[in-house]
Amino acid sequence: MAKVTLFPQACKGMEDCGICALVCPQHLFTSSGEMNEAGYVPTRLTEPEECTGCQSCMLSCPDMAIVVVKEKGEEAS
Amino acid sequence: MSLAEHPLRKYTRPHVKKTTTCPGCGNGIVAQAILWAIDELNREEGLSMDDFVFVSGIGCSAWIPSPLFAADTLHTTHGRPIAFATGVKLGLPRQKVLVASGDGDLAAIGGNHLIHAARRNIDLTVVMVNNGIYGMTGGQTAPTTPRGLNTITSPYGTMEPEFNVAAMVAAAGAPYVARWTTYHPRQLKRAIKKGIQKQGFSFIEAISQCPVQYGRVSKLGRATAILEHFRDHSLKLAKAREMSEEELAGKITVGEFCDRQAPELASQWSELRARLGKEQG
């Protein structure tokens, strides 16, 4: 299991960027459909429980808008 | 558990809330690769942002350390970051000096500084973000632009072959040279970490996407299409060495060009200073 945190205000949008959707092996990213403060339409996770915790989206996000924390059977602090 | 902020935010300036780049730009991926490398070195060797001086020139990728990184940063004149960084390293030999700038800055306008810093083998880590075009100024032909590409200054296609910068720096004598693309963020992070740890001149070329200028003139368009191009056209160096020049046309060779030991300039200066100090009392 992995915990994904999105920062929608930092995201520059699925339409303009969309790198998270390209690199996710599970194809979990889609557009949220709602504009953020900067006017971009940020990304959204469709099925968070399907995330394998590979962290490709986190490392490939140019705007530090995604964090993936792997949970190894214990509560992360 | 939901995180209140990105774990790398502790390395960025608090007043800089967003990256300065266009949507989909590869500079953010390179910035993260540098910060993750520093984060690992922080946990393993206790290095902090105070141990670094970041130097950049002019261009979009020069905005990676300045204003984003919470450290000492020098945003210098066009093409000269390596010249400034050489001075910083010789003046402050204990600091880690990292240059982050673009291909137009380091390989074109500052090309000679790059060659001679590699030849002198001064302990710098140079991360060159190569997007194959002059992005900030509107999409003109750069020495790294692939042959045949129509840009605004070459409407009938560039006639010049592109500059193989990593191979040139390796030939000039740099002890560590690697090239990866922004489709390889893990390898990029490891190469940058290795470069920082390396005693001597290390050069990491990050082939990166410019969706706005390069995407337009190459007709690839979106950032994701350029990343797919990197994915499909990247070739490991070991495999590329067995192939002919014709077979390699249009390919991006990635990997470590060299990893060797060589006498380093700043430490030789320190030794000389100590020896002369002793001899002259």
Short mmCIF file of C-alpha atoms in Angstrom, two decimals:
data_model
loop_
_atom_site.label_atom_id
_atom_site.label_comp_id
_atom_site.label_asym_id
_atom_site.label_seq_id
_atom_site.Cartn_x
_atom_site.Cartn_y
_atom_site.Cartn_z
CA MET A 1 0.00 0.00 0.00
CA ALA A 2 1.07 3.54 -0.62
CA LYS A 3 -0.28 6.91 0.39
CA VAL A 4 -0.51 9.55 -2.31
CA THR A 5 -0.80 13.25 -1.46
CA LEU A 6 -1.61 15.75 -4.19
CA PHE A 7 -1.01 19.50 -3.94
CA PRO A 8 -3.56 20.86 -6.44
CA GLN A 9 -2.45 24.48 -6.03
CA ALA A 10 1.08 23.57 -7.23
CA CYS A 11 -0.15 21.48 -10.18
CA LYS A 12 0.03 23.02 -13.66
CA GLY A 13 -2.75 20.93 -15.03
CA MET A 14 -3.58 17.75 -16.89
CA GLU A 15 -4.28 19.57 -20.12
CA ASP A 16 -1.04 21.57 -20.15
CA CYS A 17 1.32 19.07 -18.48
CA GLY A 18 -0.15 15.61 -17.78
CA ILE A 19 3.20 13.90 -17.14
CA CYS A 20 1.80 12.00 -14.11
CA ALA A 21 -0.77 10.32 -16.37
CA LEU A 22 1.98 9.31 -18.82
CA VAL A 23 4.32 7.73 -16.28
CA CYS A 24 1.76 6.01 -14.01
CA PRO A 25 1.92 2.27 -14.80
CA GLN A 26 -1.57 1.81 -13.32
CA HIS A 27 -3.13 4.72 -15.30
CA LEU A 28 -4.63 6.23 -12.16
CA PHE A 29 -4.49 9.94 -13.03
CA THR A 30 -7.27 11.94 -14.60
CA SER A 31 -8.37 15.57 -14.71
CA SER A 32 -10.12 16.90 -11.63
CA GLY A 33 -12.27 19.18 -13.78
CA GLU A 34 -11.89 22.10 -11.38
CA MET A 35 -9.64 25.09 -11.79
CA ASN A 36 -7.07 25.95 -9.15
CA GLU A 37 -6.08 29.49 -8.09
CA ALA A 38 -3.59 29.80 -10.96
CA GLY A 39 -6.20 28.77 -13.53
CA TYR A 40 -4.89 25.29 -14.26
CA VAL A 41 -7.07 22.19 -14.01
CA PRO A 42 -5.09 19.92 -11.69
CA THR A 43 -4.77 16.16 -11.69
CA ARG A 44 -6.85 13.75 -9.60
CA LEU A 45 -6.31 10.14 -8.55
CA THR A 46 -9.09 7.80 -9.66
CA GLU A 47 -8.44 4.76 -7.48
CA PRO A 48 -5.91 5.58 -4.71
CA GLU A 49 -6.03 2.01 -3.39
CA GLU A 50 -4.63 0.70 -6.71
CA CYS A 51 -1.37 2.67 -6.30
CA THR A 52 1.66 0.38 -6.13
CA GLY A 53 3.92 3.06 -4.64
CA CYS A 54 6.43 3.12 -7.51
CA GLN A 55 6.85 6.90 -7.03
CA SER A 56 7.30 7.55 -10.78
CA CYS A 57 4.70 10.34 -10.70
CA MET A 58 6.40 11.98 -7.71
CA LEU A 59 9.84 11.96 -9.36
CA SER A 60 8.49 13.06 -12.74
CA CYS A 61 6.20 15.86 -11.54
CA PRO A 62 7.90 19.12 -12.56
CA ASP A 63 6.03 21.14 -9.97
CA MET A 64 6.44 19.10 -6.77
CA ALA A 65 2.68 18.57 -6.64
CA ILE A 66 2.70 14.81 -5.85
CA VAL A 67 4.12 12.88 -2.90
CA VAL A 68 3.96 9.09 -2.67
CA VAL A 69 4.85 7.52 0.67
CA LYS A 70 5.25 3.77 0.80
CA GLU A 71 3.62 2.28 3.88
CA LYS A 72 5.28 -0.88 5.08
CA GLY A 73 2.68 -2.27 7.44
CA GLU A 74 3.19 0.47 10.00
CA GLU A 75 1.78 3.92 10.55
CA ALA A 76 4.13 6.43 8.98
CA SER A 77 4.75 9.42 11.19
CA MET B 1 -1.82 10.49 6.95
CA SER B 2 -1.85 13.47 4.62
CA LEU B 3 1.28 15.51 4.23
CA ALA B 4 1.05 19.22 4.95
CA GLU B 5 3.79 19.97 2.43
CA HIS B 6 6.12 18.32 -0.05
CA PRO B 7 9.18 16.83 1.71
CA LEU B 8 11.51 18.76 -0.60
CA ARG B 9 9.97 22.07 0.49
CA LYS B 10 12.51 22.18 3.33
CA TYR B 11 15.17 22.80 0.66
CA THR B 12 13.29 25.57 -1.15
CA ARG B 13 12.87 29.22 -0.25
CA PRO B 14 9.66 29.76 1.70
CA HIS B 15 8.49 32.73 -0.35
CA VAL B 16 8.81 30.75 -3.63
CA LYS B 17 5.52 28.91 -3.72
CA LYS B 18 5.63 27.75 -7.34
CA THR B 19 8.24 26.81 -9.92
CA THR B 20 8.89 29.50 -12.51
CA THR B 21 8.61 27.16 -15.49
CA CYS B 22 5.91 26.59 -18.13
CA PRO B 23 3.51 23.65 -17.62
CA GLY B 24 5.20 20.36 -18.50
CA CYS B 25 8.73 21.83 -18.58
CA GLY B 26 11.55 19.42 -17.72
CA ASN B 27 13.37 21.94 -15.52
CA GLY B 28 11.16 20.98 -12.57
CA ILE B 29 12.10 17.31 -12.98
CA VAL B 30 15.81 18.22 -12.99
CA ALA B 31 15.32 20.51 -9.98
CA GLN B 32 13.69 17.64 -8.10
CA ALA B 33 16.47 15.23 -9.14
CA ILE B 34 19.06 17.64 -7.68
CA LEU B 35 17.06 18.05 -4.46
CA TRP B 36 16.42 14.30 -4.03
CA ALA B 37 20.16 13.69 -4.52
CA ILE B 38 20.92 16.28 -1.83
CA ASP B 39 18.21 14.76 0.39
CA GLU B 40 19.93 11.36 0.15
CA LEU B 41 23.34 12.90 0.84
CA ASN B 42 21.78 14.69 3.81
CA ARG B 43 20.65 11.40 5.31
CA GLU B 44 23.80 9.45 4.44
CA GLU B 45 26.60 11.98 4.88
CA GLY B 46 24.98 14.85 6.77
CA LEU B 47 25.34 17.34 3.91
CA SER B 48 23.01 20.34 4.13
CA MET B 49 22.06 23.15 1.76
CA ASP B 50 24.58 25.34 3.66
CA ASP B 51 27.39 23.18 2.25
CA PHE B 52 26.44 24.16 -1.30
CA VAL B 53 26.86 27.15 -3.56
CA PHE B 54 24.62 26.99 -6.64
CA VAL B 55 25.66 28.90 -9.72
CA SER B 56 23.55 29.44 -12.83
CA GLY B 57 23.74 31.57 -15.96
CA ILE B 58 20.98 32.89 -18.18
CA GLY B 59 18.11 30.87 -19.61
CA CYS B 60 15.05 29.03 -18.39
CA SER B 61 17.06 26.31 -16.62
CA ALA B 62 19.15 28.92 -14.81
CA TRP B 63 15.97 29.45 -12.76
CA ILE B 64 16.35 26.01 -11.18
CA PRO B 65 18.58 27.03 -8.25
CA SER B 66 17.68 30.70 -8.23
CA PRO B 67 15.17 31.57 -6.82
CA LEU B 68 13.95 28.06 -5.89
CA PHE B 69 16.74 26.64 -3.69
CA ALA B 70 17.14 27.81 -0.09
CA ALA B 71 20.93 28.12 -0.29
CA ASP B 72 23.65 30.44 -1.53
CA THR B 73 22.88 31.04 -5.20
CA LEU B 74 24.65 33.08 -7.87
CA HIS B 75 22.60 33.97 -10.95
CA THR B 76 25.36 35.15 -13.25
CA THR B 77 25.90 36.60 -16.74
CA HIS B 78 25.12 34.64 -19.91
CA GLY B 79 27.48 31.73 -20.52
CA ARG B 80 29.70 32.45 -17.51
CA PRO B 81 28.42 30.31 -14.62
CA ILE B 82 31.44 27.97 -14.82
CA ALA B 83 33.82 30.95 -14.71
CA PHE B 84 32.04 32.26 -11.59
CA ALA B 85 31.90 28.75 -10.10
CA THR B 86 35.66 28.29 -10.63
CA GLY B 87 36.28 31.42 -8.55
CA VAL B 88 33.86 30.28 -5.84
CA LYS B 89 35.48 26.84 -5.63
CA LEU B 90 39.05 28.19 -5.42
CA GLY B 91 38.00 30.80 -2.84
CA LEU B 92 35.85 28.44 -0.78
CA PRO B 93 37.34 24.98 -1.43
CA ARG B 94 35.24 23.32 1.31
CA GLN B 95 31.94 24.25 -0.33
CA LYS B 96 30.26 21.96 -2.84
CA VAL B 97 29.73 24.02 -5.97
CA LEU B 98 26.94 22.98 -8.33
CA VAL B 99 26.26 24.67 -11.66
CA ALA B 100 22.79 24.23 -13.14
CA SER B 101 22.21 25.85 -16.49
CA GLY B 102 21.10 25.17 -20.03
CA ASP B 103 22.66 24.05 -23.29
CA GLY B 104 22.59 27.53 -24.81
CA ASP B 105 24.36 28.90 -21.75
CA LEU B 106 26.96 26.17 -21.12
CA ALA B 107 27.56 24.61 -24.54
CA ALA B 108 27.07 27.60 -26.85
CA ILE B 109 27.88 30.97 -25.28
CA GLY B 110 29.97 29.45 -22.47
CA GLY B 111 31.37 26.54 -24.46
CA ASN B 112 35.01 27.38 -23.88
CA HIS B 113 34.54 27.71 -20.12
CA LEU B 114 33.03 24.23 -20.11
CA ILE B 115 35.88 22.67 -22.11
CA HIS B 116 38.60 24.22 -19.98
CA ALA B 117 36.93 23.53 -16.63
CA ALA B 118 36.76 19.88 -17.71
CA ARG B 119 40.41 19.97 -18.80
CA ARG B 120 41.53 21.65 -15.57
CA ASN B 121 39.47 19.18 -13.57
CA ILE B 122 38.18 21.57 -10.95
CA ASP B 123 35.80 20.04 -8.42
CA LEU B 124 32.45 21.29 -9.77
CA THR B 125 29.22 19.45 -10.48
CA VAL B 126 27.69 20.76 -13.68
CA VAL B 127 24.11 19.82 -14.51
CA MET B 128 23.36 20.88 -18.07
CA VAL B 129 19.69 20.89 -19.00
CA ASN B 130 19.60 20.27 -22.75
CA ASN B 131 16.28 21.05 -24.41
CA GLY B 132 17.81 21.33 -27.90
CA ILE B 133 16.65 24.89 -28.54
CA TYR B 134 16.86 28.47 -27.24
CA GLY B 135 13.64 28.32 -25.26
CA MET B 136 13.55 31.60 -23.35
CA THR B 137 14.32 33.82 -26.35
CA GLY B 138 11.68 32.31 -28.62
CA GLY B 139 12.89 29.07 -30.20
CA GLN B 140 16.07 29.86 -32.17
CA THR B 141 18.52 27.20 -33.39
CA ALA B 142 21.02 26.14 -30.73
CA PRO B 143 24.18 24.08 -31.30
CA THR B 144 22.26 21.20 -29.73
CA THR B 145 19.28 21.43 -32.12
CA PRO B 146 18.87 18.18 -34.08
CA ARG B 147 19.89 18.44 -37.75
CA GLY B 148 17.03 19.21 -40.10
CA LEU B 149 14.71 20.78 -37.52
CA ASN B 150 12.86 23.89 -38.72
CA THR B 151 13.19 26.61 -36.11
CA ILE B 152 12.45 30.32 -36.36
CA THR B 153 16.08 30.99 -37.36
CA SER B 154 16.29 27.97 -39.67
CA PRO B 155 12.97 27.92 -41.54
CA TYR B 156 14.39 25.43 -44.09
CA GLY B 157 15.86 23.16 -41.43
CA THR B 158 19.18 23.34 -39.60
CA MET B 159 22.08 22.28 -41.78
CA GLU B 160 24.52 21.81 -38.91
CA PRO B 161 24.99 18.55 -37.03
CA GLU B 162 24.12 18.69 -33.35
CA PHE B 163 26.73 19.02 -30.64
CA ASN B 164 27.43 15.83 -28.64
CA VAL B 165 28.22 17.74 -25.46
CA ALA B 166 28.67 14.83 -23.01
CA ALA B 167 31.18 13.11 -25.32
CA MET B 168 33.05 16.39 -25.79
CA VAL B 169 33.34 16.97 -22.02
CA ALA B 170 34.53 13.39 -21.52
CA ALA B 171 37.14 13.90 -24.26
CA ALA B 172 38.30 17.13 -22.57
CA GLY B 173 39.25 15.08 -19.49
CA ALA B 174 36.35 15.28 -17.03
CA PRO B 175 36.46 12.35 -14.58
CA TYR B 176 32.68 11.82 -14.44
CA VAL B 177 30.28 12.35 -17.34
CA ALA B 178 26.74 11.00 -17.63
CA ARG B 179 23.71 11.67 -19.80
CA TRP B 180 20.08 10.86 -19.03
CA THR B 181 16.75 12.27 -20.08
CA THR B 182 13.88 13.60 -17.98
CA TYR B 183 12.16 10.30 -18.71
CA HIS B 184 14.85 8.75 -16.44
CA PRO B 185 14.45 10.74 -13.18
CA ARG B 186 15.85 7.95 -10.98
CA GLN B 187 19.01 7.53 -13.04
CA LEU B 188 19.34 11.31 -13.23
CA LYS B 189 19.16 11.58 -9.44
CA ARG B 190 21.81 8.86 -9.00
CA ALA B 191 24.10 10.49 -11.57
CA ILE B 192 23.78 13.89 -9.84
CA LYS B 193 24.48 12.28 -6.46
CA LYS B 194 27.55 10.53 -7.86
CA GLY B 195 28.66 13.80 -9.45
CA ILE B 196 28.41 15.67 -6.14
CA GLN B 197 30.39 12.93 -4.37
CA LYS B 198 33.03 12.83 -7.09
CA GLN B 199 36.27 14.64 -6.34
CA GLY B 200 36.74 16.48 -9.64
CA PHE B 201 34.76 17.91 -12.53
CA SER B 202 31.53 16.03 -13.05
CA PHE B 203 29.13 16.71 -15.87
CA ILE B 204 25.56 15.47 -16.03
CA GLU B 205 23.63 16.20 -19.20
CA ALA B 206 19.87 16.06 -18.70
CA ILE B 207 18.02 15.88 -22.02
CA SER B 208 14.84 17.77 -21.24
CA GLN B 209 11.56 18.74 -22.85
CA CYS B 210 10.53 22.26 -23.85
CA PRO B 211 6.87 21.82 -24.82
CA VAL B 212 6.44 25.49 -25.70
CA GLN B 213 9.29 26.08 -28.18
CA TYR B 214 10.75 22.67 -29.05
CA GLY B 215 7.34 21.04 -28.93
CA ARG B 216 6.02 23.59 -31.42
CA VAL B 217 8.85 23.46 -33.98
CA SER B 218 9.33 19.68 -33.80
CA LYS B 219 5.55 19.15 -34.14
CA LEU B 220 5.76 16.82 -31.13
CA GLY B 221 3.58 19.24 -29.22
CA ARG B 222 2.87 18.34 -25.63
CA ALA B 223 5.41 17.57 -22.92
CA THR B 224 4.13 14.01 -22.73
CA ALA B 225 4.77 13.49 -26.48
CA ILE B 226 8.38 14.68 -26.11
CA LEU B 227 8.83 12.37 -23.09
CA GLU B 228 7.47 9.47 -25.15
CA HIS B 229 10.01 10.40 -27.83
CA PHE B 230 12.79 10.23 -25.19
CA ARG B 231 11.46 6.86 -24.01
CA ASP B 232 11.35 5.40 -27.52
CA HIS B 233 14.65 6.85 -28.79
CA SER B 234 16.93 6.42 -25.77
CA LEU B 235 19.70 3.91 -26.16
CA LYS B 236 22.11 2.62 -23.51
CA LEU B 237 25.72 3.58 -24.18
CA ALA B 238 26.98 -0.03 -24.18
CA LYS B 239 24.55 -0.89 -26.96
CA ALA B 240 25.26 2.31 -28.87
CA ARG B 241 29.00 1.55 -28.96
CA GLU B 242 28.29 -1.53 -31.09
CA MET B 243 26.26 0.45 -33.62
CA SER B 244 27.26 2.48 -36.68
CA GLU B 245 26.79 6.23 -36.98
CA GLU B 246 23.91 5.76 -39.45
CA GLU B 247 22.10 3.45 -37.05
CA LEU B 248 22.55 5.98 -34.25
CA ALA B 249 20.94 8.86 -36.17
CA GLY B 250 18.05 10.27 -34.17
CA LYS B 251 18.90 8.20 -31.07
CA ILE B 252 19.72 9.60 -27.65
CA THR B 253 22.58 7.69 -26.07
CA VAL B 254 22.19 7.57 -22.30
CA GLY B 255 24.43 6.26 -19.55
CA GLU B 256 27.80 6.97 -17.97
CA PHE B 257 30.35 8.17 -20.50
CA CYS B 258 33.24 7.91 -18.02
CA ASP B 259 33.94 7.42 -14.32
CA ARG B 260 37.66 7.72 -13.48
CA GLN B 261 40.12 9.35 -11.10
CA ALA B 262 42.28 12.34 -12.01
CA PRO B 263 44.26 15.02 -10.05
CA GLU B 264 41.85 17.76 -8.98
CA LEU B 265 42.73 21.47 -9.25
CA ALA B 266 41.31 23.02 -6.04
CA SER B 267 42.96 20.39 -3.82
CA GLN B 268 46.28 20.86 -5.65
CA TRP B 269 46.04 24.60 -4.95
CA SER B 270 45.39 23.88 -1.25
CA GLU B 271 48.39 21.54 -1.11
CA LEU B 272 50.61 24.11 -2.82
CA ARG B 273 49.44 26.82 -0.43
CA ALA B 274 50.23 24.58 2.57
CA ARG B 275 53.65 23.59 1.20
CA LEU B 276 54.72 27.16 0.40
CA GLY B 277 53.40 28.33 3.78
CA LYS B 278 55.67 25.78 5.49
CA GLU B 279 58.72 26.54 3.33
CA GLN B 280 58.46 30.28 3.79
CA GLY B 281 57.60 30.04 7.49
#
